[in-house]
Amino acid sequence: MAFTQRHLLGLEGVPAAEITSILDTAASFKEISERDIKKVPALRGKTVINLFYESSTRTRTSFEIAAKRLSADTVNISASTSSASKGETLADTARNLEAMRPDAIVVRHPASGACHLLARHVSCPILNAGDGCHEHPTQALLDLLTIREHLGRLEGLTVAIVGDILHSRVARSNLHALRALGSTVRLVGPPTLVPRDLAAFGAELHTELAAGVRDADVVMMLRIQRERQGANFFPTLDEYSQYFCLTEEAVRLAKPQVIILHPGPLNRGLEIASAVADGPYSVIMDQVTNGVAVRMALLYLLVARSKGEESGETAAEMIGDAEPVRRRTGGRA
Amino acid sequence: MSQRVVIAGGTVVDPVAGKAAPGDVLIENDQLVGVFSPGAGGAESDTVMDASGLLVLPGLVDMHVHLREPGYEYKETIATGVAAALAGGFTSLACMANTDPVNDSAAVTQFILERARVAGGARVYPIGALSAGMKGERLAEIGEMYRAGIVAVSDDGRPVMDAGLMRRALEYTSMFGLPIIVHEEDGHLAAGGVMNEGVTALRLGLHGIPAAAEEVMMARDIALTDLTGGRLHVAHVSTAGSVALLRDAKARGLAVTAEVTPHHLFLTEEAVAGYGTNAKMAPPLRNARDVEALRAALADGTIDALATDHAPHHHDEKEVEFENAANGVVGLETALPLALRLVADGVLDLPALVARMTVGPARILGLPAGTLSPGAPADLTLVDPERRWRVEARTFRSKGRNTPFEGWEMAGRAVAVLVGGRLVYDDRPGTAAALRSAAS
């Protein structure tokens, strides 16, 4: 199935076949990052703007590297240097950027729905790099790619997502995508952070870590935000940690081949024990590597593809790939 | 010299008698003489206003509007708000106190009344603030505002969190017979919320406001009404649980009344999908189950009034991130056709609907409006129930364009409005000029 999205605002409602097509494209792009000269001409002459209203090291760097490896020109705008600090509205910023004719805008913003607002004001594709508590679709896609590489499939897997589900855009995007691809999703945490209404999304809800991770194929830990402590979502970080920190003991309850994911940055000893984060089942660094490939794939699919389709070029031709497309690297890293 | 006009040939809807029947309405100068059977009301000397094919209603009453003046004239002025009201068929308006300065003094009340007099057209009744500056700390000078002409007391938009203050307000206002209009929302439960709490909020990643935020405050205030013998009017009821509380309070004989808005009767939280900020208001749009409960309560009289909570905002205040957008929607120019849709849907009959938009709110506020009784002010709204039109915000008389009903196909619209016997709005094709001269 062809990829049909005009923007990547979220993964809710994106059909399984399109998600698979993104993952397949990303898998084929991984090899570029292993070359001596890590650059293909797919987006030559294209301009990609990274518009970040929240601080980010990993995601912004990943998007920038992805664009550069496709030969796009990149411009980074952060909230502290932008006219947002002078009171310009998001809609006005969008109109101004549009007037400079970018080919894609990557957006991170603290308000849910900010990408939807931008998409109404620009003609180029918008890539959501995280909007408020809504979605973080590229994070979920790189998570899915990592899971697929290690376990060979997504259908029929049991994935436990542990932590602050209520405020997590990572959890939302993963929930939509994993459900679309046939995984069973468990959401694990205190009821203050795992509201009962989440059951409507087809997830199993657990308040006990042991039950949540038991026989799981994948455990995905979320970063706990320290500011939740003051808002009575739980009494103290210490108490939270006693109940929901992923320890080696808890990992032993999962399937023997379990893999552990974390979107980073890690709060070592708080939501994840260092022994787990650094353990043999941890695939956290693979997630980071796959992040570049997934973002390359999305930039390619959203920006270059329409032109490529007109001229009849395929992905492999555009990236000058002589090797066969590798869908899965397979096995554990 | 006395001027008599007979409005003939229409279907007269009498909300007090609860009937709709062919008839003639006779007015003399600024008062109603009465309703007569077809052909029986007029005399040879009278001017005849042809109402064939039209519904003849007492002028509609909107007990909850924000006219924004003084202080927010860029959103609305009393003149533009009144023009919007007339175009929507409303002849009497009660305007909320959250202006700048707040209407917490006789001087501001007098200013509003003076601006309304200059604007002409609809009758404007100011609502005074409950607390000084609407800060929820100490009582405003309610007695002075009462003398200046307020018809109710409210901190609408800023729920009164201090139960002690609410208790004193209910006691104190009973001296004047003024109702307290309450915006029921517990600030702690609603903190940070921008839409209804539930599945849609979770999906959109927006912070939710639970139904309980409204219900716990309503339960508190019903208990305080019982304690004090005051009069409580609950603004814009939005949940099924609130309806149950109201029903119980009324069964116990407490002086509790309530209103509902058209948007809470026609829209659910689903309208927020896509982050459209014209679906953002307080209280938020709820679920289908709530809509059904509200409709049933309006039909059986548990809810006494349909009120718009007309809340105009500037485009710039809505064209922002959802969580940063202003709360509220305009309603004056879309309420009547939406209300008529309730009749078409079989929710309630036409006289009952008209009662909720006339005598219902008029009784709560003690206004001399909303009936066809002999001697009542000659405020009438003539409605063409067949007029088809499409909502286009850019054509509104209101400065506010923030409607969630953009593009809706409507049936029915006010085509002529009389206030005090004067034809102040006329949208009947071909007859406008002749009638304007006849009625003036």
Short mmCIF file of N, CA and C in Angstrom, two decimals, chain A residues 12 90-91 95 109-113 116-117 120-121 131 133-134 166-167 172 195 197-198 200-201, chain B residues 197-207 274-277 315-316 318-324:
data_model
loop_
_atom_site.label_atom_id
_atom_site.label_comp_id
_atom_site.label_asym_id
_atom_site.label_seq_id
_atom_site.Cartn_x
_atom_site.Cartn_y
_atom_site.Cartn_z
N GLU A 12 -2.69 8.12 14.96
CA GLU A 12 -4.07 7.70 15.12
C GLU A 12 -4.74 7.66 13.75
N LEU A 90 1.71 31.52 16.86
CA LEU A 90 2.12 30.38 16.05
C LEU A 90 1.61 30.52 14.62
N ALA A 91 0.39 31.03 14.48
CA ALA A 91 -0.19 31.20 13.14
C ALA A 91 0.64 32.20 12.33
N ARG A 95 2.76 31.59 8.86
CA ARG A 95 2.61 32.38 7.63
C ARG A 95 3.97 32.88 7.13
N HIS A 109 6.26 21.23 19.94
CA HIS A 109 5.56 22.34 20.60
C HIS A 109 4.92 21.82 21.89
N PRO A 110 4.89 22.63 22.95
CA PRO A 110 4.30 22.15 24.20
C PRO A 110 2.78 22.03 24.18
N ALA A 111 2.11 22.61 23.16
CA ALA A 111 0.64 22.55 23.13
C ALA A 111 0.16 21.43 22.22
N SER A 112 -0.72 20.60 22.75
CA SER A 112 -1.36 19.56 21.93
C SER A 112 -2.12 20.24 20.79
N GLY A 113 -1.96 19.70 19.59
CA GLY A 113 -2.69 20.26 18.45
C GLY A 113 -1.96 21.39 17.74
N HIS A 116 -1.51 20.69 14.13
CA HIS A 116 -2.73 20.86 13.35
C HIS A 116 -2.92 22.33 12.97
N LEU A 117 -2.65 23.22 13.92
CA LEU A 117 -2.78 24.65 13.67
C LEU A 117 -1.81 25.08 12.56
N ARG A 120 -2.76 24.10 9.02
CA ARG A 120 -3.80 24.91 8.37
C ARG A 120 -3.24 26.15 7.70
N HIS A 121 -1.99 26.48 8.00
CA HIS A 121 -1.44 27.74 7.49
C HIS A 121 -0.29 27.58 6.51
N ASP A 131 3.85 17.01 20.13
CA ASP A 131 3.00 18.16 20.44
C ASP A 131 2.28 17.92 21.77
N CYS A 133 0.76 16.75 25.01
CA CYS A 133 0.51 15.38 25.46
C CYS A 133 -0.15 14.56 24.36
N HIS A 134 -0.12 15.07 23.15
CA HIS A 134 -0.90 14.43 22.08
C HIS A 134 -0.16 13.25 21.45
N LEU A 166 -0.88 9.23 31.11
CA LEU A 166 -1.78 10.39 30.95
C LEU A 166 -1.12 11.52 30.19
N HIS A 167 0.12 11.83 30.53
CA HIS A 167 0.78 12.99 29.91
C HIS A 167 1.71 12.61 28.76
N ARG A 172 0.78 7.55 23.60
CA ARG A 172 -0.37 7.65 22.69
C ARG A 172 -0.01 7.17 21.29
N PRO A 195 -5.61 6.71 33.47
CA PRO A 195 -7.04 6.85 33.69
C PRO A 195 -7.85 5.70 33.07
N ASP A 197 -10.51 5.60 31.45
CA ASP A 197 -11.04 5.78 30.09
C ASP A 197 -10.10 5.25 29.01
N LEU A 198 -8.83 5.00 29.37
CA LEU A 198 -7.88 4.47 28.38
C LEU A 198 -8.29 3.09 27.89
N ALA A 200 -10.92 2.34 26.64
CA ALA A 200 -11.67 2.52 25.39
C ALA A 200 -10.78 2.41 24.16
N PHE A 201 -9.47 2.54 24.35
CA PHE A 201 -8.54 2.45 23.22
C PHE A 201 -8.09 1.01 22.98
N GLU B 197 -13.44 15.93 30.31
CA GLU B 197 -12.57 14.81 30.61
C GLU B 197 -13.18 13.52 30.07
N GLY B 198 -12.37 12.73 29.41
CA GLY B 198 -12.88 11.47 28.87
C GLY B 198 -12.05 11.00 27.70
N VAL B 199 -12.66 10.15 26.90
CA VAL B 199 -11.93 9.48 25.83
C VAL B 199 -11.37 10.47 24.81
N THR B 200 -12.17 11.47 24.44
CA THR B 200 -11.70 12.41 23.41
C THR B 200 -10.53 13.24 23.93
N ALA B 201 -10.60 13.67 25.18
CA ALA B 201 -9.49 14.43 25.75
C ALA B 201 -8.22 13.58 25.80
N LEU B 202 -8.38 12.32 26.15
CA LEU B 202 -7.22 11.43 26.19
C LEU B 202 -6.63 11.28 24.79
N ARG B 203 -7.50 11.14 23.81
CA ARG B 203 -7.06 10.96 22.43
C ARG B 203 -6.30 12.18 21.94
N LEU B 204 -6.82 13.36 22.27
CA LEU B 204 -6.22 14.60 21.77
C LEU B 204 -5.06 15.08 22.64
N GLY B 205 -4.87 14.45 23.79
CA GLY B 205 -3.81 14.91 24.68
C GLY B 205 -4.12 16.25 25.31
N LEU B 206 -5.41 16.52 25.51
CA LEU B 206 -5.82 17.78 26.14
C LEU B 206 -6.28 17.48 27.57
N HIS B 207 -6.03 18.40 28.47
CA HIS B 207 -6.41 18.18 29.86
C HIS B 207 -7.92 18.31 30.02
N GLY B 274 -9.69 17.65 15.97
CA GLY B 274 -9.11 18.58 15.01
C GLY B 274 -8.71 19.89 15.67
N TYR B 275 -8.96 20.00 16.96
CA TYR B 275 -8.54 21.16 17.76
C TYR B 275 -9.20 22.47 17.31
N GLY B 276 -10.44 22.37 16.80
CA GLY B 276 -11.15 23.60 16.43
C GLY B 276 -11.50 24.39 17.67
N THR B 277 -10.97 25.62 17.77
CA THR B 277 -11.13 26.38 19.01
C THR B 277 -12.54 26.94 19.18
N HIS B 315 -11.13 37.19 16.51
CA HIS B 315 -10.50 36.10 15.75
C HIS B 315 -9.12 35.74 16.31
N ASP B 316 -8.34 36.75 16.66
CA ASP B 316 -6.98 36.49 17.15
C ASP B 316 -6.97 35.69 18.45
N LYS B 318 -8.93 33.27 19.08
CA LYS B 318 -9.31 31.89 18.79
C LYS B 318 -8.30 31.21 17.85
N GLU B 319 -7.56 32.01 17.08
CA GLU B 319 -6.61 31.42 16.13
C GLU B 319 -5.27 31.17 16.81
N VAL B 320 -5.30 30.36 17.85
CA VAL B 320 -4.11 30.02 18.62
C VAL B 320 -4.19 28.55 19.01
N GLU B 321 -3.17 28.06 19.72
CA GLU B 321 -3.19 26.70 20.22
C GLU B 321 -4.46 26.50 21.06
N PHE B 322 -5.04 25.30 21.00
CA PHE B 322 -6.33 25.06 21.67
C PHE B 322 -6.28 25.46 23.14
N GLU B 323 -5.20 25.06 23.82
CA GLU B 323 -5.15 25.32 25.26
C GLU B 323 -5.02 26.81 25.57
N ASN B 324 -4.58 27.60 24.61
CA ASN B 324 -4.44 29.03 24.83
C ASN B 324 -5.62 29.84 24.31
#
